[in-house]
Short mmCIF file of C-alpha atoms in Angstrom, two decimals:
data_model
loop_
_atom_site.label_atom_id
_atom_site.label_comp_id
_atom_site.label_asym_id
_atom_site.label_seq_id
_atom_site.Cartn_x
_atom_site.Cartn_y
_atom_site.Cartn_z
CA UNK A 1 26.30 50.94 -97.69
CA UNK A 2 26.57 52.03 -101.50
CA UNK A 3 24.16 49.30 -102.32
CA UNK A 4 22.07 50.19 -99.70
CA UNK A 5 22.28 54.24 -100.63
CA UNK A 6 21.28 53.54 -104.18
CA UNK A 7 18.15 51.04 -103.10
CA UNK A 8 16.87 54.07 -101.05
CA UNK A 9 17.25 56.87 -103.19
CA UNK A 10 15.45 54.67 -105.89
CA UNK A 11 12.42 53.80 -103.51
CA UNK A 12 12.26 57.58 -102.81
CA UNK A 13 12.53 58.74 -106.40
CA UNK A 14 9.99 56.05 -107.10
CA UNK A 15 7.89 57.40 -104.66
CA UNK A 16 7.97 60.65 -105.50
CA UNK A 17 7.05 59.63 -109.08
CA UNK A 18 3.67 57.56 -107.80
CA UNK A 19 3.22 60.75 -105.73
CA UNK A 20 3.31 62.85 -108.53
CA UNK A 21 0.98 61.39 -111.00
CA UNK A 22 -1.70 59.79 -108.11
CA UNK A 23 -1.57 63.87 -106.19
CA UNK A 24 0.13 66.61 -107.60
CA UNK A 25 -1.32 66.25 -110.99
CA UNK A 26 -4.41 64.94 -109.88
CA UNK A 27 -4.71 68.27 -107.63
CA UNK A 28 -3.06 70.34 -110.50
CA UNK A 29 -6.28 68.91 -112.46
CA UNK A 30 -8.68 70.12 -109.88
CA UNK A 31 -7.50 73.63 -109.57
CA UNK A 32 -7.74 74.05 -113.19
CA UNK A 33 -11.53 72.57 -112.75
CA UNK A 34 -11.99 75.45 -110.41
CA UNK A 35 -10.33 78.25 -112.57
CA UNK A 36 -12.89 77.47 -115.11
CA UNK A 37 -15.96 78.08 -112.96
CA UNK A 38 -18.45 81.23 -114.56
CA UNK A 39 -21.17 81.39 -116.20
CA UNK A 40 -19.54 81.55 -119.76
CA UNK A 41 -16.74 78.93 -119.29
CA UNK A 42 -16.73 74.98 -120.66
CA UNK A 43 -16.27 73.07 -117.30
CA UNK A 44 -13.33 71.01 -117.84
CA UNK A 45 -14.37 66.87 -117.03
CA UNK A 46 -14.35 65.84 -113.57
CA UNK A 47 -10.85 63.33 -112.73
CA UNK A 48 -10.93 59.77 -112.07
CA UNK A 49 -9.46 57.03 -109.00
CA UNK A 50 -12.23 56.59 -107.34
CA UNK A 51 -10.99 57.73 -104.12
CA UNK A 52 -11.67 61.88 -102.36
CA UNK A 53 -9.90 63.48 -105.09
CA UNK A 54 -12.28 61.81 -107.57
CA UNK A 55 -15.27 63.38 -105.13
CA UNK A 56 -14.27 66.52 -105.04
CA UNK A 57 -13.48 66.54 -108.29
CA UNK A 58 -17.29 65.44 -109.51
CA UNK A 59 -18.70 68.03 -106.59
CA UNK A 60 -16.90 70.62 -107.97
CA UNK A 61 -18.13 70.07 -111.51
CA UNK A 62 -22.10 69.54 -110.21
CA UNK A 63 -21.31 73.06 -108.72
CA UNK A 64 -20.10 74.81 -111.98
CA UNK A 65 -22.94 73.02 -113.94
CA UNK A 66 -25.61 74.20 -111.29
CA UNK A 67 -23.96 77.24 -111.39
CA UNK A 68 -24.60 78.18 -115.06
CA UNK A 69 -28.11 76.62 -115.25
CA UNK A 70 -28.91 78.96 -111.82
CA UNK A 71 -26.98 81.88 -114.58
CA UNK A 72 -28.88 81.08 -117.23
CA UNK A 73 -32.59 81.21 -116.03
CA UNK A 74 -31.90 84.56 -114.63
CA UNK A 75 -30.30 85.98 -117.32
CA UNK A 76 -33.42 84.32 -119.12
CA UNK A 77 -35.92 86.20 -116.72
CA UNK A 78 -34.02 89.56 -116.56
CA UNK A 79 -33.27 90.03 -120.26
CA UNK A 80 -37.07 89.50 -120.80
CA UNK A 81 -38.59 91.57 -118.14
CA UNK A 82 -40.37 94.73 -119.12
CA UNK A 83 -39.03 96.84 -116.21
CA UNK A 84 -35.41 97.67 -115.16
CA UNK A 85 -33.19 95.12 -113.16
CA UNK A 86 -30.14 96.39 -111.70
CA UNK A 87 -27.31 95.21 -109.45
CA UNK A 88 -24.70 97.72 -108.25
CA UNK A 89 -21.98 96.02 -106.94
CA UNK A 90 -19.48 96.40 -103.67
CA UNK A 91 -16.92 97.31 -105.20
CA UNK A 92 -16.90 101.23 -107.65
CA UNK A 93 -14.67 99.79 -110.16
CA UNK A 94 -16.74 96.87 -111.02
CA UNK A 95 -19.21 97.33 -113.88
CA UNK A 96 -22.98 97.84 -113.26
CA UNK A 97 -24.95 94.68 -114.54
CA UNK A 98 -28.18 96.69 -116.07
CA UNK A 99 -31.04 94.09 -118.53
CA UNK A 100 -32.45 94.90 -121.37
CA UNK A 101 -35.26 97.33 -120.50
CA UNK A 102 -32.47 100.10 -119.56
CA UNK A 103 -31.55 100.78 -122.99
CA UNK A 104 -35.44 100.61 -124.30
CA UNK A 105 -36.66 102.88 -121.76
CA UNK A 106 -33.79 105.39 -121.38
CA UNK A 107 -32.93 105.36 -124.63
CA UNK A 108 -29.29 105.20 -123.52
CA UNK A 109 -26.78 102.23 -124.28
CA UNK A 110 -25.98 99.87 -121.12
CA UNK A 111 -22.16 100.02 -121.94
CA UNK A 112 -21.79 103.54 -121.41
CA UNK A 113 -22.76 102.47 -117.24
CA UNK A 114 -19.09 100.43 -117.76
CA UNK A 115 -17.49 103.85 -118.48
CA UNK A 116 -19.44 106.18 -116.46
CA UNK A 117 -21.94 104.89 -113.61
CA UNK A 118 -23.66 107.93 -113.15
CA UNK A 119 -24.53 107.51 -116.90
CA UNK A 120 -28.60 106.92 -116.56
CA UNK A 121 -28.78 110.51 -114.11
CA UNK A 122 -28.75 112.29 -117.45
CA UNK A 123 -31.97 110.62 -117.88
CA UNK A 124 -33.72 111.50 -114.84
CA UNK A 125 -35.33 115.02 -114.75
CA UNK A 126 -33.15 117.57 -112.82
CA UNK A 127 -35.97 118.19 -110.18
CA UNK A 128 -36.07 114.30 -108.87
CA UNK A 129 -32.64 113.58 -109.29
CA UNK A 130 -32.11 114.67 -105.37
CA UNK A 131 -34.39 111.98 -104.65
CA UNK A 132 -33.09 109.36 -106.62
CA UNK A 133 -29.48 110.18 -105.07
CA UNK A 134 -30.86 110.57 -101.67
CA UNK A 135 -32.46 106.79 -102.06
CA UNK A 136 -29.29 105.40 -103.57
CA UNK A 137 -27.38 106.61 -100.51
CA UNK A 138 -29.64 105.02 -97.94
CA UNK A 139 -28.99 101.95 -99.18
CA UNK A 140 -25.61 102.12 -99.48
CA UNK A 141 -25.53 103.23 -95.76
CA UNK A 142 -27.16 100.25 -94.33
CA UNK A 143 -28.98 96.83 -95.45
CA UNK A 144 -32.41 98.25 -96.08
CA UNK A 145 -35.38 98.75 -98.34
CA UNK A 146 -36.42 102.33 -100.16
CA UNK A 147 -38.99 103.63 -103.35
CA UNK A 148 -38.65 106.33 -104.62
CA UNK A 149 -40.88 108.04 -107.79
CA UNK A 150 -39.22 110.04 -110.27
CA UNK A 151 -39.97 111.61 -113.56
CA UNK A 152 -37.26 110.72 -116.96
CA UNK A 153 -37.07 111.69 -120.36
CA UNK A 154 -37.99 108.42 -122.16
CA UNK A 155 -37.63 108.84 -126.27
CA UNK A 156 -39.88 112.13 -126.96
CA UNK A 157 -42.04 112.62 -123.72
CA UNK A 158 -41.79 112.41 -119.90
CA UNK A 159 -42.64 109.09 -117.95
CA UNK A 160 -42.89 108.18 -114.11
CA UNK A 161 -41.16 105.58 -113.01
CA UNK A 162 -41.35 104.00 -109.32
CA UNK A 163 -37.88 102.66 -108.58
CA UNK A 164 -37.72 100.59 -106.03
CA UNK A 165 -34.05 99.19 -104.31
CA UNK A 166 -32.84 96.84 -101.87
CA UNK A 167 -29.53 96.31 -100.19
CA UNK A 168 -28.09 93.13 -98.59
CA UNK A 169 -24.64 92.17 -96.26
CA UNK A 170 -22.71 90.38 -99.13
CA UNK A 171 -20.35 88.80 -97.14
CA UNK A 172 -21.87 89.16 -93.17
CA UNK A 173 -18.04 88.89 -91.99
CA UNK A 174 -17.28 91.87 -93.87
CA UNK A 175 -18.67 95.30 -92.71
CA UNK A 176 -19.53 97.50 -94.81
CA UNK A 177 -20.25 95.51 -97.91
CA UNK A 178 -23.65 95.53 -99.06
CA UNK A 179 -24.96 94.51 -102.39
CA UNK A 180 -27.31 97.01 -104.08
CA UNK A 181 -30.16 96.30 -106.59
CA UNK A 182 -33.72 97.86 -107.73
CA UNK A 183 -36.01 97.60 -109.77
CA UNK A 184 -37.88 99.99 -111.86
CA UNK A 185 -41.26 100.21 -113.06
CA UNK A 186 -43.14 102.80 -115.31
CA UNK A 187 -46.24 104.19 -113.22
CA UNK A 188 -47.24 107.08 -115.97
CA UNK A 189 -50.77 106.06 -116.54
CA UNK A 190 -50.95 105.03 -112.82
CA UNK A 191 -49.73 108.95 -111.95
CA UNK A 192 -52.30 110.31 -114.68
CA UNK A 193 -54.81 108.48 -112.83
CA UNK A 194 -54.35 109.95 -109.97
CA UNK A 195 -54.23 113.41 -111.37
CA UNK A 196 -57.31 112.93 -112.98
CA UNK A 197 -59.34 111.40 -109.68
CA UNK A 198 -57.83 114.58 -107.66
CA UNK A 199 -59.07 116.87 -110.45
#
């Protein structure tokens, strides 16, 4: 029986060992893979076996790489567009991803949105800033579409600027949730235009 005792408890301890090193730290492995997905982060080398761990493993690491060349062409197109891009996201304490245009056109630095969101109202002029609230909480009420045009100090003068803004369901098993983004486009010579042809 003693003999017999020892015999099992060293099948189970070997067991336990092959266990260990073909699934726990194979899995282990694979977590880590999936901790390490962003846009900024070195995706960690897909695991071998050549069994499903080994295929998830690989899918998970197509994924991240798709992932960050998706990341890169938009930060690519956003960072050189000549009009405002902006994403508000679900959640208030999250920061406010703004490109490159906010700063040149408002004159105002994009990390001060991190600190205070309502940063870029300064901007606006106080007459249209009704209007540019009024559009930001339509689409925070429900998934739809809105412009609105508004007037902002831009460096030493006044410009027009036609925003326009979208909301989406981020998650459509969530209520409530709704992504929120715009665009905005300077319209001052389009405006003057306009004055002019009335005139």
């Amino acid at each position: 029986s003693m003999a017999h005792a020892c015999v099992l408890f060293g099948s189970c301890l070997l067991l336990w060992t092959l266990l260990q090193l073909l699934i726990t730290e194979r899995v282990v492995a694979i977590v880590e893979q999936v901790r390490h997905i962003g846009p900024h982060e070195m995706v960690p080398e897909s695991i071998g076996g050549g069994d499903e761990l080994e295929t998830i493993s690989k899918s998970i690491a197509d994924a991240a790489h798709r992932l960050q060349e998706s990341e890169w062409r938009f930060s690519q197109i956003a960072s050189n567009m000549r009009d405002i891009f902006w994403v508000a996201p679900t959640d208030p304490k999250e920061h406010i991803y703004v490109n490159k245009a906010y700063e040149d056109m408002f004159g105002r630095p994009a990390a001060a949105l991190s600190m205070r969101r309502w940063d870029w109202l300064h901007g606006v002029l106080r007459q249209d800033r009704a209007a540019a609230l009024k559009m930001l909480r339509a689409l925070r009420s429900a998934p739809v579409e809105e412009e609105v045009e508004i007037r902002v100090h831009i460096r030493d003068g006044i410009e027009w600027l036609r925003c326009r803004g979208f909301s989406t369901e981020r998650n459509p098993n969530e209520t409530g949730m709704l992504q929120v983004a715009g665009m905005a486009s300077v319209i001052t010579e389009e405006k003057e235009m306009e004055k002019m042809q009335i005139e």
